[in-house]
Structure formats: C-alpha cells, structure tokens
Short mmCIF file of C-alpha atoms and ligand atoms in Angstrom, two decimals:
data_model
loop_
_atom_site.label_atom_id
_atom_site.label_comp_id
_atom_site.label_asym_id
_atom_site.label_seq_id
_atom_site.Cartn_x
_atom_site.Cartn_y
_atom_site.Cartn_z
CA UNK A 1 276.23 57.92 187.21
CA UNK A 2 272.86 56.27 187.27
CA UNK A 3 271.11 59.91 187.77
CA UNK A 4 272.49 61.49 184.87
CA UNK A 5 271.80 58.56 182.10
CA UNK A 6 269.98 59.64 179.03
CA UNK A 7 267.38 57.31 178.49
CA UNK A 8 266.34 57.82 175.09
CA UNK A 9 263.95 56.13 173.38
CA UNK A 10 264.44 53.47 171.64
CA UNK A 11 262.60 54.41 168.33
CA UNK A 12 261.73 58.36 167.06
CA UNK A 13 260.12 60.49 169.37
CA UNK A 14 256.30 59.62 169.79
CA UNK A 15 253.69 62.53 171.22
CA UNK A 16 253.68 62.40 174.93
CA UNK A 17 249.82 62.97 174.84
CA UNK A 18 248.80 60.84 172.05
CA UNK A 19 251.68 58.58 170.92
CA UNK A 20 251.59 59.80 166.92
CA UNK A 21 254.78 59.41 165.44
CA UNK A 22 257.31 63.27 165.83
CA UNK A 23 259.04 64.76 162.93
CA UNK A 24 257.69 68.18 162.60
CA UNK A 25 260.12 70.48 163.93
CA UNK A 26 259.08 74.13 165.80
CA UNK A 27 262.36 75.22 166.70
CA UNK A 28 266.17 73.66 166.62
CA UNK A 29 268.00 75.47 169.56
CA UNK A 30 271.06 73.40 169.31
CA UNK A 31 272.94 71.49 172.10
CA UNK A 32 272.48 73.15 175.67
CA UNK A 33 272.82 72.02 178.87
CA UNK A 34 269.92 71.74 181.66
CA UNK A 35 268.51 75.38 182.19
CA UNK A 36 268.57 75.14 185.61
CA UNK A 37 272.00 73.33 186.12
CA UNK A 38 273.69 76.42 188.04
CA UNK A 39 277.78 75.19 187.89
CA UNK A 40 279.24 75.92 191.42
CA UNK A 41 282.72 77.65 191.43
CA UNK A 42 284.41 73.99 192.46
CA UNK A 43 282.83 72.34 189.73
CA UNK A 44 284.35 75.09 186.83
CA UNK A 45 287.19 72.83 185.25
CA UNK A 46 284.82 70.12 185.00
CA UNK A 47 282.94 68.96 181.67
CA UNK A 48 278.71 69.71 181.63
CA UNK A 49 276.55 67.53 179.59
CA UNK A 50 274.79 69.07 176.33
CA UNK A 51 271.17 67.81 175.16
CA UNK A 52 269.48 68.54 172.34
CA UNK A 53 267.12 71.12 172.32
CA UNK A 54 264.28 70.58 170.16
CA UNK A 55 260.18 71.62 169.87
CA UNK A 56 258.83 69.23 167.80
CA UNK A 57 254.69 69.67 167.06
CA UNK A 58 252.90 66.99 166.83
CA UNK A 59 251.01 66.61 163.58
CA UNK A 60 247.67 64.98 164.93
CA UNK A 61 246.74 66.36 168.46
CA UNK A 62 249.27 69.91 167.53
CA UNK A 63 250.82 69.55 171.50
CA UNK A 64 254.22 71.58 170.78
CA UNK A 65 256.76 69.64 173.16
CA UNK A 66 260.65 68.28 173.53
CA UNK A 67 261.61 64.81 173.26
CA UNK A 68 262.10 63.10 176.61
CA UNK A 69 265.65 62.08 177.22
CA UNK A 70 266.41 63.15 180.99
CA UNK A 71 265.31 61.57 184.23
CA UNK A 72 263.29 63.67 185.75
CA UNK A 73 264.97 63.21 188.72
CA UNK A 74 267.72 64.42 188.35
CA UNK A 75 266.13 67.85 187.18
CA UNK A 76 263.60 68.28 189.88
CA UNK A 77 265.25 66.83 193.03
CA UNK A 78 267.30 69.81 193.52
CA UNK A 79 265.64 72.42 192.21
CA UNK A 80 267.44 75.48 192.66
CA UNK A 81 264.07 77.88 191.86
CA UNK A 82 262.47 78.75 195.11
CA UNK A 83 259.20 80.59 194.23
CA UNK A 84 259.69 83.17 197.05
CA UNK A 85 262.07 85.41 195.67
CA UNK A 86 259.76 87.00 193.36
CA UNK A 87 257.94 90.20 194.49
CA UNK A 88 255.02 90.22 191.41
CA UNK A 89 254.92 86.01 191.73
CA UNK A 90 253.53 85.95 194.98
CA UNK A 91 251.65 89.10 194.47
CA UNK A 92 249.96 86.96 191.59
CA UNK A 93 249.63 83.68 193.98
CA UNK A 94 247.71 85.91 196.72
CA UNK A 95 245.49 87.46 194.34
CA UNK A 96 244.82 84.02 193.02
CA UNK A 97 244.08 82.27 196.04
CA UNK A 98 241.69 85.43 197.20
CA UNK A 99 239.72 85.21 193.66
CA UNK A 100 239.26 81.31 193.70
CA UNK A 101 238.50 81.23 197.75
CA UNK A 102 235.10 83.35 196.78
CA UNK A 103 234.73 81.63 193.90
CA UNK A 104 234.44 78.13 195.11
CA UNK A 105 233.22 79.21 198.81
CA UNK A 106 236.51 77.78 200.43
CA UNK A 107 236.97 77.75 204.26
CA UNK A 108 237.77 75.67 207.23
CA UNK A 109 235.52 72.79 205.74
CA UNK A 110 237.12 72.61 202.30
CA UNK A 111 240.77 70.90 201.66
CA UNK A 112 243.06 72.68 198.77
CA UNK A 113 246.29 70.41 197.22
CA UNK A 114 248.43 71.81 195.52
CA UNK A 115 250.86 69.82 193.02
CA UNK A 116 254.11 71.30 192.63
CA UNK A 117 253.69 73.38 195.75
CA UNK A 118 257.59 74.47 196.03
CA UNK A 119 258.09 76.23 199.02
CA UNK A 120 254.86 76.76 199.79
CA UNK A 121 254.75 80.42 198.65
CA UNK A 122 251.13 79.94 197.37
CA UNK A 123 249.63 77.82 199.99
CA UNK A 124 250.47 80.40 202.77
CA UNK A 125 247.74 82.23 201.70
CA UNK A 126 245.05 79.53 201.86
CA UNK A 127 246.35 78.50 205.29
CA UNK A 128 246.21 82.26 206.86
CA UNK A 129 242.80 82.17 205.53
CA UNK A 130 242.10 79.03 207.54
CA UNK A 131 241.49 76.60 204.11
CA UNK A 132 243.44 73.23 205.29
CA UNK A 133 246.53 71.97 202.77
CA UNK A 134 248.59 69.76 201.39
CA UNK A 135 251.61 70.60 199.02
CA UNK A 136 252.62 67.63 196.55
CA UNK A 137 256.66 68.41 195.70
CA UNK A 138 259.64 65.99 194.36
CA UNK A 139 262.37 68.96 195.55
CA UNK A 140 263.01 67.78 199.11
CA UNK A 141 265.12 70.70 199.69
CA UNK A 142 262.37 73.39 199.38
CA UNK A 143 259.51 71.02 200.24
CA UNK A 144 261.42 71.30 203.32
CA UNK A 145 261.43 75.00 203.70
CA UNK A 146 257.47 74.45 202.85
CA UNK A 147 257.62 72.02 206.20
CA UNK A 148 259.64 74.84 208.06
CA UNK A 149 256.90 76.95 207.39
CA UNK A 150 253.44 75.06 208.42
CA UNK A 151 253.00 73.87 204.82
CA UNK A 152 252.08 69.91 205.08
CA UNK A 153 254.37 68.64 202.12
CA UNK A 154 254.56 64.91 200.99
CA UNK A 155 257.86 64.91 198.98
CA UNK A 156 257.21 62.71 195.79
CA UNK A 157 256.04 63.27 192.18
CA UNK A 158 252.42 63.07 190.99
CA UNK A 159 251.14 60.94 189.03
CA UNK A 160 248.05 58.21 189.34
CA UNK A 161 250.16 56.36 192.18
CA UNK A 162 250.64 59.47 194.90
CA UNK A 163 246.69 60.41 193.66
CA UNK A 164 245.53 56.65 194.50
CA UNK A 165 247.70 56.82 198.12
CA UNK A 166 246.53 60.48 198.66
CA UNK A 167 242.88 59.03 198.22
CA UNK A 168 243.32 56.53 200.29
CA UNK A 169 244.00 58.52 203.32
CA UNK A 170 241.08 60.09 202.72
CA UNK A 171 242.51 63.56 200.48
CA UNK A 172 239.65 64.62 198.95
CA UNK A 173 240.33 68.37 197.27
CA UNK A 174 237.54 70.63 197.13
CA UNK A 175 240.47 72.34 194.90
CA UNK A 176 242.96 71.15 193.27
CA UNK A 177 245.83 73.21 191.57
CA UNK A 178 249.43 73.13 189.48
CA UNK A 179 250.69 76.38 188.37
CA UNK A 180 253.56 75.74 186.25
CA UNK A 181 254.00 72.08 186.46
CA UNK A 182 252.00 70.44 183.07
CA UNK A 183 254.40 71.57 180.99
CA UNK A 184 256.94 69.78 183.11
CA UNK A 185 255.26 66.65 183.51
CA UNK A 186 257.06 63.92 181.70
CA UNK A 187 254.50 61.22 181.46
CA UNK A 188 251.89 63.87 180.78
CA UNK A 189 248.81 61.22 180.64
CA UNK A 190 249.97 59.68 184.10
CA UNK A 191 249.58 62.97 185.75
CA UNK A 192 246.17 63.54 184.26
CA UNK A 193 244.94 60.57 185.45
CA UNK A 194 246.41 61.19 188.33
CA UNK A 195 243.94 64.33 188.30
CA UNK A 196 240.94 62.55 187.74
CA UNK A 197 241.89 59.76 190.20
CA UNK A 198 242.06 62.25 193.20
CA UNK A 199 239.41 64.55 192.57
CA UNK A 200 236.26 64.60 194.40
CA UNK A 201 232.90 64.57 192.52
CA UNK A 202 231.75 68.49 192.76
CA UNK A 203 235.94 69.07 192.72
CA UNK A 204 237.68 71.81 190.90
CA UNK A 205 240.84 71.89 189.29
CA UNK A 206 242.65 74.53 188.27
CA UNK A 207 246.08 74.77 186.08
CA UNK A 208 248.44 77.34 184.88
CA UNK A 209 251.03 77.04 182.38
CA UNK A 210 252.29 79.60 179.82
CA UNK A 211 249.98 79.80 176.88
CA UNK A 212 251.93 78.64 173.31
CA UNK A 213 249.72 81.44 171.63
CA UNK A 214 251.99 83.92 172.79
CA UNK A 215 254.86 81.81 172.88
CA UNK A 216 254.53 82.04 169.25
CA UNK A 217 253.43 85.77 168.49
CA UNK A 218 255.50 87.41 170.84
CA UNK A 219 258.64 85.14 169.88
CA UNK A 220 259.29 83.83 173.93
CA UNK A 221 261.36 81.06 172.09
CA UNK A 222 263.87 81.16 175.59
CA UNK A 223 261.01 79.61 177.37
CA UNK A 224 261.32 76.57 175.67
CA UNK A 225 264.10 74.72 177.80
CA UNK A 226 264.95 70.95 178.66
CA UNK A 227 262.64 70.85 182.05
CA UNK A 228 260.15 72.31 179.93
CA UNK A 229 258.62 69.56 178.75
CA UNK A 230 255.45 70.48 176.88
CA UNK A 231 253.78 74.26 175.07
CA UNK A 232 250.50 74.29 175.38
CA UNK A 233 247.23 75.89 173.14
CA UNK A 234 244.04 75.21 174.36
CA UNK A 235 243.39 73.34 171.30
CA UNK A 236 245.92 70.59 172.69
CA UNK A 237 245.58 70.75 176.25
CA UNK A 238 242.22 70.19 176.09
CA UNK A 239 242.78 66.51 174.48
CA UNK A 240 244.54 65.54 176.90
CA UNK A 241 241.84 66.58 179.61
CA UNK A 242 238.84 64.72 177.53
CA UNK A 243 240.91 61.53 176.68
CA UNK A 244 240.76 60.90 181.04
CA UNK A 245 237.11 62.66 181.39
CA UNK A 246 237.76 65.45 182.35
CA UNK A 247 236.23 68.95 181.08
CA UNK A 248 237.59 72.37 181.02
CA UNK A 249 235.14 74.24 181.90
CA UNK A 250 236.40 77.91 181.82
CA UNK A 251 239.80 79.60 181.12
CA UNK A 252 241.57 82.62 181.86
CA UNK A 253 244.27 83.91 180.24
CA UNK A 254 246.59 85.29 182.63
CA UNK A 255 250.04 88.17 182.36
CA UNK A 256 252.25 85.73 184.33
CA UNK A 257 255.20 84.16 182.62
CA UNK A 258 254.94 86.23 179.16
CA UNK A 259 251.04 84.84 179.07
CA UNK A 260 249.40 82.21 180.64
CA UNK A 261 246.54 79.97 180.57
CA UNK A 262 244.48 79.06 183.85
CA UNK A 263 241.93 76.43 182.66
CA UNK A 264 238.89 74.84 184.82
CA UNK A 265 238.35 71.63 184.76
CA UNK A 266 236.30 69.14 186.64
CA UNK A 267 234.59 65.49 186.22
CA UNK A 268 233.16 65.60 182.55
CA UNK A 269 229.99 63.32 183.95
CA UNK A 270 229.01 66.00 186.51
CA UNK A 271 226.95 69.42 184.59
CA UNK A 272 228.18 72.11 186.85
CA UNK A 273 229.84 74.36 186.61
CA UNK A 274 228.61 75.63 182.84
CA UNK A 275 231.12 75.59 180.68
CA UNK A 276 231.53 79.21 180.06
CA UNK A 277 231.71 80.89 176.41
CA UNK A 278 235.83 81.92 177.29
CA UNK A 279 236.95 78.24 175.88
CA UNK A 280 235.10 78.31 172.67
CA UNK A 281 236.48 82.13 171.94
CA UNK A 282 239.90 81.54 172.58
CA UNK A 283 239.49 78.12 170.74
CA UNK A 284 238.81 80.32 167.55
CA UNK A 285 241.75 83.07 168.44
CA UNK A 286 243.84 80.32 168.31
CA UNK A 287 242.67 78.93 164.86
CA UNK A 288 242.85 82.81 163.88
CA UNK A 289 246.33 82.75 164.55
CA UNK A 290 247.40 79.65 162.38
CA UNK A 291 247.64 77.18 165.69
CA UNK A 292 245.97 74.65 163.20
CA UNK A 293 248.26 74.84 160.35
CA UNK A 294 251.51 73.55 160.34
CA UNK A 295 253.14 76.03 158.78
CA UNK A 296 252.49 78.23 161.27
CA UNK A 297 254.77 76.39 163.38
CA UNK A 298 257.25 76.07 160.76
CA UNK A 299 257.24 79.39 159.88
CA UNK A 300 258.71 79.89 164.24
CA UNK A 301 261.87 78.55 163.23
CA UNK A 302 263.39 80.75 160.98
CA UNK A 303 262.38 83.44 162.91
CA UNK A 304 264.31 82.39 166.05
CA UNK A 305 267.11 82.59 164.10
CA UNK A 306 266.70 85.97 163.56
CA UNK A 307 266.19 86.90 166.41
CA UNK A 308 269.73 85.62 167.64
CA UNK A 309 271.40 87.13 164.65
CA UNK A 310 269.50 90.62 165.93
CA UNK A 311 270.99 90.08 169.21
CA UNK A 312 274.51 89.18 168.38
CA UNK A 313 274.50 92.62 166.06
CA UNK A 314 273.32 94.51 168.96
CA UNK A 315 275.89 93.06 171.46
CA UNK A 316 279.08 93.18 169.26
CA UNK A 317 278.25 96.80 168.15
CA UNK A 318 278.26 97.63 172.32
CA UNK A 319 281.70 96.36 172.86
CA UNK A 320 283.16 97.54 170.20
CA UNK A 321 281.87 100.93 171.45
CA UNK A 322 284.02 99.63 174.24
CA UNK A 323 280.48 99.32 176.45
CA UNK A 324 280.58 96.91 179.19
CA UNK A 325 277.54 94.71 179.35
CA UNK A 326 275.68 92.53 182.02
CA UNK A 327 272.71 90.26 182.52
CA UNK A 328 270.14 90.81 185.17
CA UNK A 329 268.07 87.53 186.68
CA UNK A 330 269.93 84.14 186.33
CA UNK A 331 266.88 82.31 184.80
CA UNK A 332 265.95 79.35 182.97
CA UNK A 333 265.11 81.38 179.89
CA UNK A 334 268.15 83.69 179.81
CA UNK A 335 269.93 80.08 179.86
CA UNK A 336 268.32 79.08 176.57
CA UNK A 337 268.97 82.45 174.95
CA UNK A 338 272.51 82.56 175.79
CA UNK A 339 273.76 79.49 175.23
CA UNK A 340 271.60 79.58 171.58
CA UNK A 341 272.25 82.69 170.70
CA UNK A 342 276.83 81.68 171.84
CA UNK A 343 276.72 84.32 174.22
CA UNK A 344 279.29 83.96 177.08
CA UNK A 345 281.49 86.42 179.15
CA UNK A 346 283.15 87.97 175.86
CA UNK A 347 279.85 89.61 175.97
CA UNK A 348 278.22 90.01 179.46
CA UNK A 349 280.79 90.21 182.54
CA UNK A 350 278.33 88.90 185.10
CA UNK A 351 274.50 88.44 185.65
CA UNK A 352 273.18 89.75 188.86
CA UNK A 353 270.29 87.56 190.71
CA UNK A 354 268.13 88.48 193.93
CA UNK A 355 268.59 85.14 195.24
CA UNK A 356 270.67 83.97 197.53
CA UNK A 357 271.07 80.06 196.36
CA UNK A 358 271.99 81.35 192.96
CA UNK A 359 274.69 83.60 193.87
CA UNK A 360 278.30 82.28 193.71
CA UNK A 361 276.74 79.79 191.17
CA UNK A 362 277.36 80.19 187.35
CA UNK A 363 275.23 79.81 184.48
CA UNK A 364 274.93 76.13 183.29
CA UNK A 365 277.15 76.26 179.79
CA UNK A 366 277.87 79.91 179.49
CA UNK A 367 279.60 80.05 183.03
CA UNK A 368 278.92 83.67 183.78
CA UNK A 369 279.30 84.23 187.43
CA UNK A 370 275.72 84.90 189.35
CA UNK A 371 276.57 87.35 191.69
CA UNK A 372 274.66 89.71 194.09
CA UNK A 373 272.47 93.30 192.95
CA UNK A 374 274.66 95.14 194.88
CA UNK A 375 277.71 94.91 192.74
CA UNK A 376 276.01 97.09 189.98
CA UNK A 377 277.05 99.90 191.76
CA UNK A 378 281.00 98.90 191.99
CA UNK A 379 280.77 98.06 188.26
CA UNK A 380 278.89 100.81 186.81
CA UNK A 381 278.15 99.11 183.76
CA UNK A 382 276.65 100.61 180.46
CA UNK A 383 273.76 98.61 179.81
CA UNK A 384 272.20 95.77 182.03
CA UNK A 385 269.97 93.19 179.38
CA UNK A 386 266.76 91.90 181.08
CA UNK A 387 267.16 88.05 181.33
CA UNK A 388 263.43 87.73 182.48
CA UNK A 389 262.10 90.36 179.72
CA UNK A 390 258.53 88.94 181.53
CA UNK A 391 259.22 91.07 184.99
CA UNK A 392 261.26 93.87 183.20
CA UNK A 393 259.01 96.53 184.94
CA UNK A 394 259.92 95.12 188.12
CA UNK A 395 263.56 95.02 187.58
CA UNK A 396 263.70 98.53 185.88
CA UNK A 397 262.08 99.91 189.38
CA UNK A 398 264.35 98.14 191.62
CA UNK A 399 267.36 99.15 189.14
CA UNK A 400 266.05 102.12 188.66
CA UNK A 401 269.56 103.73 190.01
CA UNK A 402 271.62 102.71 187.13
CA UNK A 403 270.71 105.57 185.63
CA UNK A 404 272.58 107.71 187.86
CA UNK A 405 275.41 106.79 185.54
CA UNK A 406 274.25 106.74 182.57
CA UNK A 407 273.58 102.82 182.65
CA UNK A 408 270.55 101.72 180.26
CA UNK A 409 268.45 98.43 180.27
CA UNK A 410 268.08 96.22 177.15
CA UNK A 411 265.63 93.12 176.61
CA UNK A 412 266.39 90.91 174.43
CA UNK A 413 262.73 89.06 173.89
CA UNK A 414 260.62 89.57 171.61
CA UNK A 415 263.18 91.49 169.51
CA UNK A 416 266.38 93.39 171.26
CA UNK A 417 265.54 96.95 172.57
CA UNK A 418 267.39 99.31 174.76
CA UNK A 419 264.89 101.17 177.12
CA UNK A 420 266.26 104.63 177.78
ZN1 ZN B 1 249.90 64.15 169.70
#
C-alpha cells in the first residue's frame, strides 16, 4: 500500500521553513485519522489509520506547524472538498476577484493563475470578466469539474518544477494567487520558489491562509488537522517570503476561515508597489499578543484541554436530560474536535452536510453517518452543534426552522454555547 506509507523522518522533526531542530510543543491532539478521510458505508468493518496530531513551534523562525509524515498524495488526490458548496465562500471569492481586478487594472491583456484552483469556483469570476486563466490543482477529480466548466486546469502540484514548465510555455501571471493552500504545502520552501520562479517582473502575488493570531486568541484549535500543514503569523510567513526574495508588500486581514491573512508580495528587487504601513502594524499586534514568546504558545495547550473537558460536560449533561444531539457540516475541523475531544455517536446521532459527495460517507474515526439537511425535519432533534462555528450565521439562517420545535444550535469553538 505504497500510497498510504508513513514516511517519517528519519531523525526529530526539523522546521519546514528553516530546518531548526522541533521540540516545542503548541498543542498534543492525540492520535486521529486524516480530517478529510470520509469512510464509505462498505468500508465500515474495516480498520482506519491514526497519526499523530501535533503543533510543534519552532523556536527560531516561530512558524507553528505539524510534523510531516503523510504523502501528500494520498491526501490531495481525492479531495473530497469541492469549494462550490459554500454560499458565503464564493460570495468572498467574487468580491475578491472584483477588488483585486481594479486594483491591479486586470483585463483581456493580463493572465491570472491560480494555485490550488479546485473546481474553479474562484476563477469563474475572472473569466466572465474576460481576464484569461489557468488553475494549478493535484485533485484530478474536481480539476476535472474545473475543465467541465471552461476553467484551463493542469492537474499536478506546485512547486519550482510545474513554475519552471509553466514558464516555459510562456505563463507569465500578471497575478498570481493561493487561497488556502500555504498552509498545506509540504515542502513549504519548494513552493515559494516556485513563486518567485513564475512570476513576472511588475507581478503580484497574493495568498490567503488563516491567520495563527486568531488561531490562538479565539482558541480555533480544530483547525489544526493532518492536511494542515503549517499556522501562520506574519512574523513567520514573512521569512519564508524574504529567504527566496520576495517582499510582502501589504496585508489584509480577512473574516474567512475564523480570520485570515491575504498578504502582497512581489519581486523584492523591484520598488513598487510601496510597502504599505498594514505589515509593520500588524507585525507589532502580533508581538502585543505574545507571538514572540514561547510561552505564549505553551500556555495554548492547556487550554485546549479545557476546552474539550467544557464540551464533554456540556454534551453528557444533554443526554442525560435525555436530549438528542446532532452535528451540522461534516468538516475538517469538526473532525479534529471530535475525534480529540472522544466524541462519537453515543453523543451526536448524525451530522448533516449540504454536499452531495459527503453524504452516505461517515466521519473519518468517529463514523457518524453524513447524511442530507433534509432529515432534520424527520428527526426533530434538540440541539444541532455547529461543526463550522466559522459560517454559524449562515447555517443558523438556512436552519433557521429548527426552531419550530423547539430545536437550539450550539458551537462548540471558542468555548461551547447554545444560541437560543
Ligand atoms: Zn523555523
């Protein structure tokens, strides 16, 4: 089972950005299996594998990340998160690709790539606004729906290889853009070169990823899962930028994903654009909040486990009330929470899920059956807890009708709360 080997290394972890020695330890979350690992019904008497799953910080460059010890292949390849199904996510990508099409002064002239492009949700945009593209994905399966749709897709990871062979055929990216792919980047230096190599001089790149600030103060400890690779602060990420010449030039910190970061960056010989006077503040926000000190990132662990103790309180008080309890959105995160925190179907009959390629599935290690919206309304449960605590708005409006029997939503993240 060549795809599934563990190929750890051979000595103790070393940073993935710059190769110092690991042993500082941000959070212990135990043995889990791969977040996004959805079990199929035929495959339910069969074994899963458990990883460890473990932040470490890294004591000279302060990148929060997990040891390596999956092939990224056999993560990505089959993805089973198609970007689509979210109503505020591509309400976000339009809005993006509206801002930065002014911004830069894109149009028919100007070629946008997009790394990690999925199923082309994002891209869609630029192309109805007549900006040529190219999506970069490893997931054949929804590169191919990104195909179906119009959305040139060359099916392979990035890295300074693809950004040499893009070059070479002449790809030359007036913008170029990954939301919510450095932090899954294995060989994290690779894909920065790989930046540098295939951007343009006068070229803009833009990146989002979710920001480790509020990771930290707002306790989003579920985001950290095995595909996850690396938690970024400003302070770190923009090491890794300077050590292959490039400058971040601005940065915006954005709602998506519990809090994000979209940095600028381009060539660090070029002098344009300015780099504005955002970086430097939220450079000293970030020293504010102890993101220098590593007892600050000591401190995170013993407050995750808190936080599960919290939740397991507040879920074996509601059944021995004799409440019946289920999970809405069959996400990465609620996968690190649950199988933390030990929380299987003695607690939470089902999770519901909007889309399609999860339903029928079950949670990787929990095995809680995904199943459809719909069958709130047979069930009539008590309370439904928020996987995705990030889009709980959302969900309460589309749920609203729970409440015609008295059912209440909980979150779980940053401490557990029932909304009324
Ligand atoms: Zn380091």
């Amino acid at each position: 089972m060549e795809d599934l080997a563990v190929s750890a290394p051979s000595v103790g972890p070393a940073c993935r950005s710059c190769t110092a020695p690991l042993s500082h330890i941000v959070a212990d979350l135990g043995m889990t299996p791969l977040a996004n690992s959805y079990v199929e019904a035929s495959q339910l008497s069969a074994s899963e594998p458990f990883f460890p799953l473990r932040a470490f910080v890294c004591e000279r460059c302060l990148l929060v990340q997990l040891e390596e010890f999956e092939s990224p292949e056999s993560i990505f390849t089959d993805y089973a998160y198609f970007s689509s199904y979210s109503d505020s996510w591509l309400a976000h990508a339009r809005a993006y690709v509206e801002a930065i099409s002014e911004r830069l002064g894109l149009d028919g002239s100007t070629q946008v790539v997009e790394i990690a492009s999925n199923d082309g949700y994002l891209l869609q945009y630029f192309k109805a606004r007549g900006i040529p593209v190219l999506g970069v994905d490893p997931a054949a399966n929804v590169a191919r729906v990104a195909v179906e749709r119009g959305i040139p897709t060359e099916v392979r990871f990035f890295g300074e290889a693809t950004a040499r062979d893009l070059a070479a055929r002449g790809v030359r990216p007036r913008l170029l853009l990954g939301n919510n792919v450095l932090a899954h980047v294995p060989d994290l230096n690779d894909f920065v070169r790989g930046l540098q190599v295939l951007l343009p001089p006068g070229g803009v790149i833009t990146m989002e990823f979710p920001h480790l600030l509020r990771l930290m103060t707002e306790n989003q400890f579920d985001t950290i899962y095995h595909e996850h690779f690396s938690y970024f602060s400003l302070i770190a990420v923009e090491q890794v930028f300077a050590r292959h010449g490039l400058t971040l030039f601005d940065v915006e910190e954005i709602p998506t994903h519990g809090g994000s970061l979209r940095i600028f960056a381009r060539h660090g010989r070029e002098d344009a654009p300015p780099v504005s006077g955002r970086a430097g503040a939220l450079r000293a926000r970030e020293a504010d909040a102890g993101l220098r000190r590593l007892a600050t990132y000591s401190a995170f662990d013993e407050q995750v486990k808190r936080t599960k103790r919290a939740l397991l309180r507040f879920l074996i008080e509601l059944k021995e009330q004799g409440k019946s309890v289920v999970g809405y959105g069959a996400a990465a995160k609620g996968n690190t929470l649950l199988n933390y925190c030990g929380v299987g179907r003695d607690f939470l009959d089902y999770v519901v899920d909007r889309s399609p390629h999860k339903q029928g599935r079950h949670l990787p290690g929990t095995r809680i059956p995904i199943l459809h919206p719909d069958v709130l309304r047979e069930t009539r449960p008590d309370v439904v807890l928020i996987l995705p605590w990030n889009i709980k708005h959302e969900v309460m409006e589309q749920m609203a009708h729970i409440r015609e029997w008295g059912g209440r939503f909980a979150v779980p993240i940053p401490e557990v709360a029932v909304h009324p």
